[in-house]
Amino acid sequence: MGEKQKAILYTQDQIKKRVRELAAKISKDYAGSELIIIGILKGAFIFMADLIREIRVECQVDFVRCASYGTGSESSEKVVMTKDIETAIKGRDVLIVEDIVDTGLTLKYLVEWFKERSPRSLKVCALLDKRKRRKVAFEADYVGFSMEDGFLVGYGLDYGERYRFLPDIYVIKQL
Ligand code: IMP
Ligand code: MG
């Protein structure tokens, strides 16, 4: 796979500002509570690391990993969990943190999965939202940026496991 042509969509500064705003809203909504924040590996790891350092609410972290087949750009129809959390969430306030909502399949699956364990509350925070690409109805509670179609890389997001390390978010010009 050769180097892809890409253009900056959101700069580090724009991301930082938006992450701060999201964290401020979350801190306000959960004031006085103790949150369990669940990051979806691998894509959400950078966003989550930045987000929790701006959140002013006591929190614990855990991670879940969902596999989607292939290493290209199309999300798999079938969601399979390959790593579950290790924290008991019954009666707790839980916030799932995701890099990007695309078809909505992953988050719909995870919300159902975690709801069965009876958390006190369960919400979702996604840095990016490609609303038009939904295959199933799904609304995140906190969204950083809503955008049209386009494949994004950087700031944790990959294309075939590449580009996660880039500090800005890029759109790939041609897949
Ligand atoms: P969904 O289940 O289709 O909503 O897919 C969500 C997952 O697909 C995300 O967690 C990402 O890992 C991946 N994904 C979707 N769109 C993009 C993108 O533009 N860049 C990188 N990964 C993406
Ligand atoms: Mg992901």
PDB file of N, CA and C in Angstrom, residues 88-168:
ATOM      1  N   ALA A  88     -16.607  -3.919  36.765  1.00  0.00           N
ATOM      2  CA  ALA A  88     -18.050  -4.117  36.972  1.00  0.00           C
ATOM      3  C   ALA A  88     -18.747  -2.774  36.788  1.00  0.00           C
ATOM      4  N   ILE A  89     -19.782  -2.736  35.959  1.00  0.00           N
ATOM      5  CA  ILE A  89     -20.425  -1.451  35.671  1.00  0.00           C
ATOM      6  C   ILE A  89     -21.848  -1.360  36.219  1.00  0.00           C
ATOM      7  N   LYS A  90     -22.308  -2.394  36.887  1.00  0.00           N
ATOM      8  CA  LYS A  90     -23.665  -2.380  37.430  1.00  0.00           C
ATOM      9  C   LYS A  90     -23.852  -1.184  38.369  1.00  0.00           C
ATOM     10  N   GLY A  91     -24.885  -0.403  38.107  1.00  0.00           N
ATOM     11  CA  GLY A  91     -25.183   0.748  38.962  1.00  0.00           C
ATOM     12  C   GLY A  91     -24.247   1.935  38.798  1.00  0.00           C
ATOM     13  N   ARG A  92     -23.364   1.886  37.812  1.00  0.00           N
ATOM     14  CA  ARG A  92     -22.381   2.957  37.626  1.00  0.00           C
ATOM     15  C   ARG A  92     -22.736   3.847  36.438  1.00  0.00           C
ATOM     16  N   ASP A  93     -22.165   5.049  36.437  1.00  0.00           N
ATOM     17  CA  ASP A  93     -22.311   5.951  35.295  1.00  0.00           C
ATOM     18  C   ASP A  93     -21.204   5.625  34.296  1.00  0.00           C
ATOM     19  N   VAL A  94     -21.618   5.241  33.101  1.00  0.00           N
ATOM     20  CA  VAL A  94     -20.655   4.769  32.100  1.00  0.00           C
ATOM     21  C   VAL A  94     -20.682   5.669  30.858  1.00  0.00           C
ATOM     22  N   LEU A  95     -19.494   6.002  30.391  1.00  0.00           N
ATOM     23  CA  LEU A  95     -19.367   6.783  29.156  1.00  0.00           C
ATOM     24  C   LEU A  95     -18.460   6.018  28.191  1.00  0.00           C
ATOM     25  N   ILE A  96     -19.014   5.676  27.052  1.00  0.00           N
ATOM     26  CA  ILE A  96     -18.221   5.003  26.015  1.00  0.00           C
ATOM     27  C   ILE A  96     -17.571   6.072  25.146  1.00  0.00           C
ATOM     28  N   VAL A  97     -16.278   5.925  24.893  1.00  0.00           N
ATOM     29  CA  VAL A  97     -15.565   6.903  24.063  1.00  0.00           C
ATOM     30  C   VAL A  97     -15.100   6.240  22.769  1.00  0.00           C
ATOM     31  N   GLU A  98     -15.501   6.833  21.663  1.00  0.00           N
ATOM     32  CA  GLU A  98     -15.200   6.273  20.344  1.00  0.00           C
ATOM     33  C   GLU A  98     -14.571   7.338  19.453  1.00  0.00           C
ATOM     34  N   ASP A  99     -13.754   6.913  18.515  1.00  0.00           N
ATOM     35  CA  ASP A  99     -13.141   7.871  17.601  1.00  0.00           C
ATOM     36  C   ASP A  99     -14.159   8.399  16.597  1.00  0.00           C
ATOM     37  N   ILE A 100     -14.875   7.460  15.936  1.00  0.00           N
ATOM     38  CA  ILE A 100     -15.750   7.888  14.850  1.00  0.00           C
ATOM     39  C   ILE A 100     -16.963   6.963  14.726  1.00  0.00           C
ATOM     40  N   VAL A 101     -18.123   7.558  14.533  1.00  0.00           N
ATOM     41  CA  VAL A 101     -19.321   6.762  14.246  1.00  0.00           C
ATOM     42  C   VAL A 101     -19.536   6.814  12.746  1.00  0.00           C
ATOM     43  N   ASP A 102     -19.625   5.641  12.170  1.00  0.00           N
ATOM     44  CA  ASP A 102     -19.763   5.544  10.718  1.00  0.00           C
ATOM     45  C   ASP A 102     -21.121   4.891  10.419  1.00  0.00           C
ATOM     46  N   THR A 103     -21.155   3.581  10.217  1.00  0.00           N
ATOM     47  CA  THR A 103     -22.443   2.908   9.984  1.00  0.00           C
ATOM     48  C   THR A 103     -23.291   2.871  11.245  1.00  0.00           C
ATOM     49  N   GLY A 104     -22.656   2.970  12.403  1.00  0.00           N
ATOM     50  CA  GLY A 104     -23.363   2.903  13.681  1.00  0.00           C
ATOM     51  C   GLY A 104     -23.433   1.492  14.247  1.00  0.00           C
ATOM     52  N   LEU A 105     -22.964   0.530  13.464  1.00  0.00           N
ATOM     53  CA  LEU A 105     -23.075  -0.876  13.872  1.00  0.00           C
ATOM     54  C   LEU A 105     -22.298  -1.179  15.163  1.00  0.00           C
ATOM     55  N   THR A 106     -21.088  -0.691  15.252  1.00  0.00           N
ATOM     56  CA  THR A 106     -20.254  -0.974  16.426  1.00  0.00           C
ATOM     57  C   THR A 106     -20.890  -0.424  17.697  1.00  0.00           C
ATOM     58  N   LEU A 107     -21.295   0.833  17.671  1.00  0.00           N
ATOM     59  CA  LEU A 107     -21.841   1.435  18.889  1.00  0.00           C
ATOM     60  C   LEU A 107     -23.206   0.880  19.260  1.00  0.00           C
ATOM     61  N   LYS A 108     -24.004   0.563  18.274  1.00  0.00           N
ATOM     62  CA  LYS A 108     -25.299  -0.024  18.577  1.00  0.00           C
ATOM     63  C   LYS A 108     -25.088  -1.355  19.301  1.00  0.00           C
ATOM     64  N   TYR A 109     -24.162  -2.129  18.789  1.00  0.00           N
ATOM     65  CA  TYR A 109     -23.835  -3.424  19.392  1.00  0.00           C
ATOM     66  C   TYR A 109     -23.310  -3.232  20.825  1.00  0.00           C
ATOM     67  N   LEU A 110     -22.392  -2.300  21.003  1.00  0.00           N
ATOM     68  CA  LEU A 110     -21.786  -2.106  22.324  1.00  0.00           C
ATOM     69  C   LEU A 110     -22.773  -1.560  23.349  1.00  0.00           C
ATOM     70  N   VAL A 111     -23.631  -0.658  22.922  1.00  0.00           N
ATOM     71  CA  VAL A 111     -24.619  -0.098  23.847  1.00  0.00           C
ATOM     72  C   VAL A 111     -25.545  -1.211  24.339  1.00  0.00           C
ATOM     73  N   GLU A 112     -25.960  -2.068  23.436  1.00  0.00           N
ATOM     74  CA  GLU A 112     -26.813  -3.198  23.843  1.00  0.00           C
ATOM     75  C   GLU A 112     -26.064  -4.145  24.781  1.00  0.00           C
ATOM     76  N   TRP A 113     -24.821  -4.392  24.449  1.00  0.00           N
ATOM     77  CA  TRP A 113     -23.967  -5.283  25.235  1.00  0.00           C
ATOM     78  C   TRP A 113     -23.814  -4.770  26.679  1.00  0.00           C
ATOM     79  N   PHE A 114     -23.528  -3.491  26.818  1.00  0.00           N
ATOM     80  CA  PHE A 114     -23.301  -2.937  28.162  1.00  0.00           C
ATOM     81  C   PHE A 114     -24.601  -2.688  28.926  1.00  0.00           C
ATOM     82  N   LYS A 115     -25.656  -2.415  28.210  1.00  0.00           N
ATOM     83  CA  LYS A 115     -26.949  -2.181  28.885  1.00  0.00           C
ATOM     84  C   LYS A 115     -27.407  -3.411  29.654  1.00  0.00           C
ATOM     85  N   GLU A 116     -27.053  -4.569  29.142  1.00  0.00           N
ATOM     86  CA  GLU A 116     -27.434  -5.816  29.814  1.00  0.00           C
ATOM     87  C   GLU A 116     -26.824  -5.942  31.193  1.00  0.00           C
ATOM     88  N   ARG A 117     -25.779  -5.174  31.459  1.00  0.00           N
ATOM     89  CA  ARG A 117     -25.134  -5.232  32.777  1.00  0.00           C
ATOM     90  C   ARG A 117     -25.666  -4.169  33.731  1.00  0.00           C
ATOM     91  N   SER A 118     -26.752  -3.550  33.357  1.00  0.00           N
ATOM     92  CA  SER A 118     -27.460  -2.586  34.199  1.00  0.00           C
ATOM     93  C   SER A 118     -26.617  -1.458  34.794  1.00  0.00           C
ATOM     94  N   PRO A 119     -25.951  -0.679  33.950  1.00  0.00           N
ATOM     95  CA  PRO A 119     -25.291   0.515  34.488  1.00  0.00           C
ATOM     96  C   PRO A 119     -26.358   1.517  34.929  1.00  0.00           C
ATOM     97  N   ARG A 120     -25.975   2.467  35.775  1.00  0.00           N
ATOM     98  CA  ARG A 120     -26.953   3.487  36.183  1.00  0.00           C
ATOM     99  C   ARG A 120     -27.289   4.377  34.994  1.00  0.00           C
ATOM    100  N   SER A 121     -26.252   4.728  34.245  1.00  0.00           N
ATOM    101  CA  SER A 121     -26.457   5.495  33.013  1.00  0.00           C
ATOM    102  C   SER A 121     -25.417   5.056  32.004  1.00  0.00           C
ATOM    103  N   LEU A 122     -25.753   5.240  30.735  1.00  0.00           N
ATOM    104  CA  LEU A 122     -24.839   4.841  29.675  1.00  0.00           C
ATOM    105  C   LEU A 122     -24.937   5.840  28.530  1.00  0.00           C
ATOM    106  N   LYS A 123     -23.814   6.531  28.284  1.00  0.00           N
ATOM    107  CA  LYS A 123     -23.801   7.504  27.196  1.00  0.00           C
ATOM    108  C   LYS A 123     -22.596   7.266  26.300  1.00  0.00           C
ATOM    109  N   VAL A 124     -22.624   7.912  25.152  1.00  0.00           N
ATOM    110  CA  VAL A 124     -21.545   7.735  24.178  1.00  0.00           C
ATOM    111  C   VAL A 124     -20.980   9.089  23.756  1.00  0.00           C
ATOM    112  N   CYS A 125     -19.668   9.181  23.751  1.00  0.00           N
ATOM    113  CA  CYS A 125     -18.984  10.377  23.263  1.00  0.00           C
ATOM    114  C   CYS A 125     -18.123   9.976  22.071  1.00  0.00           C
ATOM    115  N   ALA A 126     -18.379  10.579  20.912  1.00  0.00           N
ATOM    116  CA  ALA A 126     -17.592  10.276  19.711  1.00  0.00           C
ATOM    117  C   ALA A 126     -16.942  11.554  19.210  1.00  0.00           C
ATOM    118  N   LEU A 127     -15.683  11.479  18.874  1.00  0.00           N
ATOM    119  CA  LEU A 127     -15.004  12.669  18.360  1.00  0.00           C
ATOM    120  C   LEU A 127     -15.580  13.072  17.006  1.00  0.00           C
ATOM    121  N   LEU A 128     -15.854  12.078  16.165  1.00  0.00           N
ATOM    122  CA  LEU A 128     -16.311  12.363  14.806  1.00  0.00           C
ATOM    123  C   LEU A 128     -17.583  11.594  14.498  1.00  0.00           C
ATOM    124  N   ASP A 129     -18.400  12.173  13.638  1.00  0.00           N
ATOM    125  CA  ASP A 129     -19.668  11.539  13.291  1.00  0.00           C
ATOM    126  C   ASP A 129     -19.939  11.714  11.799  1.00  0.00           C
ATOM    127  N   LYS A 130     -20.024  10.580  11.108  1.00  0.00           N
ATOM    128  CA  LYS A 130     -20.386  10.617   9.680  1.00  0.00           C
ATOM    129  C   LYS A 130     -21.844  10.197   9.575  1.00  0.00           C
ATOM    130  N   ARG A 131     -22.717  11.133   9.788  1.00  0.00           N
ATOM    131  CA  ARG A 131     -24.147  10.834   9.926  1.00  0.00           C
ATOM    132  C   ARG A 131     -24.774  10.162   8.715  1.00  0.00           C
ATOM    133  N   LYS A 132     -24.324  10.582   7.572  1.00  0.00           N
ATOM    134  CA  LYS A 132     -24.963  10.081   6.346  1.00  0.00           C
ATOM    135  C   LYS A 132     -24.642   8.631   6.028  1.00  0.00           C
ATOM    136  N   ARG A 133     -23.687   8.071   6.736  1.00  0.00           N
ATOM    137  CA  ARG A 133     -23.246   6.711   6.431  1.00  0.00           C
ATOM    138  C   ARG A 133     -23.952   5.640   7.268  1.00  0.00           C
ATOM    139  N   ARG A 134     -24.888   6.062   8.110  1.00  0.00           N
ATOM    140  CA  ARG A 134     -25.538   5.096   9.000  1.00  0.00           C
ATOM    141  C   ARG A 134     -26.239   3.962   8.268  1.00  0.00           C
ATOM    142  N   LYS A 135     -26.072   2.764   8.807  1.00  0.00           N
ATOM    143  CA  LYS A 135     -26.844   1.615   8.346  1.00  0.00           C
ATOM    144  C   LYS A 135     -27.873   1.240   9.396  1.00  0.00           C
ATOM    145  N   VAL A 136     -27.609   1.653  10.638  1.00  0.00           N
ATOM    146  CA  VAL A 136     -28.579   1.451  11.719  1.00  0.00           C
ATOM    147  C   VAL A 136     -28.719   2.777  12.461  1.00  0.00           C
ATOM    148  N   ALA A 137     -29.900   3.001  13.032  1.00  0.00           N
ATOM    149  CA  ALA A 137     -30.131   4.261  13.748  1.00  0.00           C
ATOM    150  C   ALA A 137     -29.243   4.303  14.986  1.00  0.00           C
ATOM    151  N   PHE A 138     -28.470   5.356  15.098  1.00  0.00           N
ATOM    152  CA  PHE A 138     -27.655   5.541  16.305  1.00  0.00           C
ATOM    153  C   PHE A 138     -27.291   7.010  16.479  1.00  0.00           C
ATOM    154  N   GLU A 139     -27.497   7.524  17.692  1.00  0.00           N
ATOM    155  CA  GLU A 139     -27.143   8.911  18.008  1.00  0.00           C
ATOM    156  C   GLU A 139     -26.171   8.922  19.176  1.00  0.00           C
ATOM    157  N   ALA A 140     -25.021   9.539  18.998  1.00  0.00           N
ATOM    158  CA  ALA A 140     -24.100   9.700  20.123  1.00  0.00           C
ATOM    159  C   ALA A 140     -24.575  10.869  20.978  1.00  0.00           C
ATOM    160  N   ASP A 141     -24.284  10.827  22.279  1.00  0.00           N
ATOM    161  CA  ASP A 141     -24.726  11.893  23.185  1.00  0.00           C
ATOM    162  C   ASP A 141     -23.818  13.115  23.106  1.00  0.00           C
ATOM    163  N   TYR A 142     -22.535  12.877  22.859  1.00  0.00           N
ATOM    164  CA  TYR A 142     -21.578  13.975  22.699  1.00  0.00           C
ATOM    165  C   TYR A 142     -20.814  13.724  21.406  1.00  0.00           C
ATOM    166  N   VAL A 143     -20.761  14.750  20.550  1.00  0.00           N
ATOM    167  CA  VAL A 143     -20.060  14.621  19.268  1.00  0.00           C
ATOM    168  C   VAL A 143     -19.104  15.804  19.096  1.00  0.00           C
ATOM    169  N   GLY A 144     -17.873  15.491  18.718  1.00  0.00           N
ATOM    170  CA  GLY A 144     -16.897  16.549  18.487  1.00  0.00           C
ATOM    171  C   GLY A 144     -17.158  17.270  17.179  1.00  0.00           C
ATOM    172  N   PHE A 145     -17.085  16.545  16.099  1.00  0.00           N
ATOM    173  CA  PHE A 145     -17.285  17.123  14.765  1.00  0.00           C
ATOM    174  C   PHE A 145     -18.193  16.219  13.936  1.00  0.00           C
ATOM    175  N   SER A 146     -19.198  16.829  13.300  1.00  0.00           N
ATOM    176  CA  SER A 146     -20.018  16.089  12.341  1.00  0.00           C
ATOM    177  C   SER A 146     -19.513  16.438  10.961  1.00  0.00           C
ATOM    178  N   MET A 147     -19.431  15.453  10.115  1.00  0.00           N
ATOM    179  CA  MET A 147     -18.912  15.714   8.777  1.00  0.00           C
ATOM    180  C   MET A 147     -19.633  14.861   7.755  1.00  0.00           C
ATOM    181  N   GLU A 148     -19.400  15.206   6.507  1.00  0.00           N
ATOM    182  CA  GLU A 148     -19.954  14.434   5.395  1.00  0.00           C
ATOM    183  C   GLU A 148     -19.116  13.185   5.222  1.00  0.00           C
ATOM    184  N   ASP A 149     -19.277  12.560   4.116  1.00  0.00           N
ATOM    185  CA  ASP A 149     -18.516  11.359   3.826  1.00  0.00           C
ATOM    186  C   ASP A 149     -17.025  11.686   3.687  1.00  0.00           C
ATOM    187  N   GLY A 150     -16.215  10.670   3.600  1.00  0.00           N
ATOM    188  CA  GLY A 150     -14.771  10.861   3.459  1.00  0.00           C
ATOM    189  C   GLY A 150     -14.061   9.971   4.451  1.00  0.00           C
ATOM    190  N   PHE A 151     -12.896   9.463   4.071  1.00  0.00           N
ATOM    191  CA  PHE A 151     -12.179   8.576   4.982  1.00  0.00           C
ATOM    192  C   PHE A 151     -11.086   9.348   5.713  1.00  0.00           C
ATOM    193  N   LEU A 152     -11.111   9.290   7.035  1.00  0.00           N
ATOM    194  CA  LEU A 152     -10.217  10.099   7.856  1.00  0.00           C
ATOM    195  C   LEU A 152      -9.106   9.281   8.495  1.00  0.00           C
ATOM    196  N   VAL A 153      -7.958   9.916   8.619  1.00  0.00           N
ATOM    197  CA  VAL A 153      -6.830   9.294   9.318  1.00  0.00           C
ATOM    198  C   VAL A 153      -6.158  10.307  10.228  1.00  0.00           C
ATOM    199  N   GLY A 154      -5.341   9.783  11.150  1.00  0.00           N
ATOM    200  CA  GLY A 154      -4.606  10.634  12.083  1.00  0.00           C
ATOM    201  C   GLY A 154      -5.320  10.736  13.408  1.00  0.00           C
ATOM    202  N   TYR A 155      -4.612  11.173  14.447  1.00  0.00           N
ATOM    203  CA  TYR A 155      -5.160  11.333  15.792  1.00  0.00           C
ATOM    204  C   TYR A 155      -5.823  10.024  16.255  1.00  0.00           C
ATOM    205  N   GLY A 156      -5.147   8.914  15.990  1.00  0.00           N
ATOM    206  CA  GLY A 156      -5.654   7.604  16.398  1.00  0.00           C
ATOM    207  C   GLY A 156      -6.332   6.827  15.291  1.00  0.00           C
ATOM    208  N   LEU A 157      -6.814   7.544  14.286  1.00  0.00           N
ATOM    209  CA  LEU A 157      -7.529   6.874  13.186  1.00  0.00           C
ATOM    210  C   LEU A 157      -6.547   6.318  12.159  1.00  0.00           C
ATOM    211  N   ASP A 158      -6.860   5.138  11.657  1.00  0.00           N
ATOM    212  CA  ASP A 158      -5.934   4.493  10.731  1.00  0.00           C
ATOM    213  C   ASP A 158      -6.558   4.187   9.376  1.00  0.00           C
ATOM    214  N   TYR A 159      -5.676   3.943   8.437  1.00  0.00           N
ATOM    215  CA  TYR A 159      -6.085   3.303   7.182  1.00  0.00           C
ATOM    216  C   TYR A 159      -5.128   2.129   7.053  1.00  0.00           C
ATOM    217  N   GLY A 160      -5.637   0.917   7.213  1.00  0.00           N
ATOM    218  CA  GLY A 160      -4.776  -0.264   7.185  1.00  0.00           C
ATOM    219  C   GLY A 160      -3.661  -0.186   8.217  1.00  0.00           C
ATOM    220  N   GLU A 161      -4.005   0.309   9.427  1.00  0.00           N
ATOM    221  CA  GLU A 161      -3.077   0.440  10.573  1.00  0.00           C
ATOM    222  C   GLU A 161      -2.021   1.543  10.416  1.00  0.00           C
ATOM    223  N   ARG A 162      -2.106   2.310   9.355  1.00  0.00           N
ATOM    224  CA  ARG A 162      -1.144   3.409   9.201  1.00  0.00           C
ATOM    225  C   ARG A 162      -1.770   4.724   9.661  1.00  0.00           C
ATOM    226  N   TYR A 163      -0.938   5.694   9.870  1.00  0.00           N
ATOM    227  CA  TYR A 163      -1.311   7.101  10.118  1.00  0.00           C
ATOM    228  C   TYR A 163      -1.876   7.424  11.505  1.00  0.00           C
ATOM    229  N   ARG A 164      -1.965   6.449  12.404  1.00  0.00           N
ATOM    230  CA  ARG A 164      -2.550   6.744  13.721  1.00  0.00           C
ATOM    231  C   ARG A 164      -1.768   7.816  14.478  1.00  0.00           C
ATOM    232  N   PHE A 165      -0.472   7.882  14.250  1.00  0.00           N
ATOM    233  CA  PHE A 165       0.410   8.760  15.024  1.00  0.00           C
ATOM    234  C   PHE A 165       0.296  10.231  14.634  1.00  0.00           C
ATOM    235  N   LEU A 166      -0.304  10.531  13.495  1.00  0.00           N
ATOM    236  CA  LEU A 166      -0.357  11.926  13.036  1.00  0.00           C
ATOM    237  C   LEU A 166      -1.177  12.788  13.991  1.00  0.00           C
ATOM    238  N   PRO A 167      -0.674  13.938  14.392  1.00  0.00           N
ATOM    239  CA  PRO A 167      -1.385  14.769  15.376  1.00  0.00           C
ATOM    240  C   PRO A 167      -2.612  15.503  14.844  1.00  0.00           C
ATOM    241  N   ASP A 168      -2.709  15.679  13.535  1.00  0.00           N
ATOM    242  CA  ASP A 168      -3.893  16.322  12.957  1.00  0.00           C
ATOM    243  C   ASP A 168      -4.782  15.241  12.330  1.00  0.00           C
TER     244      ASP A 168
END
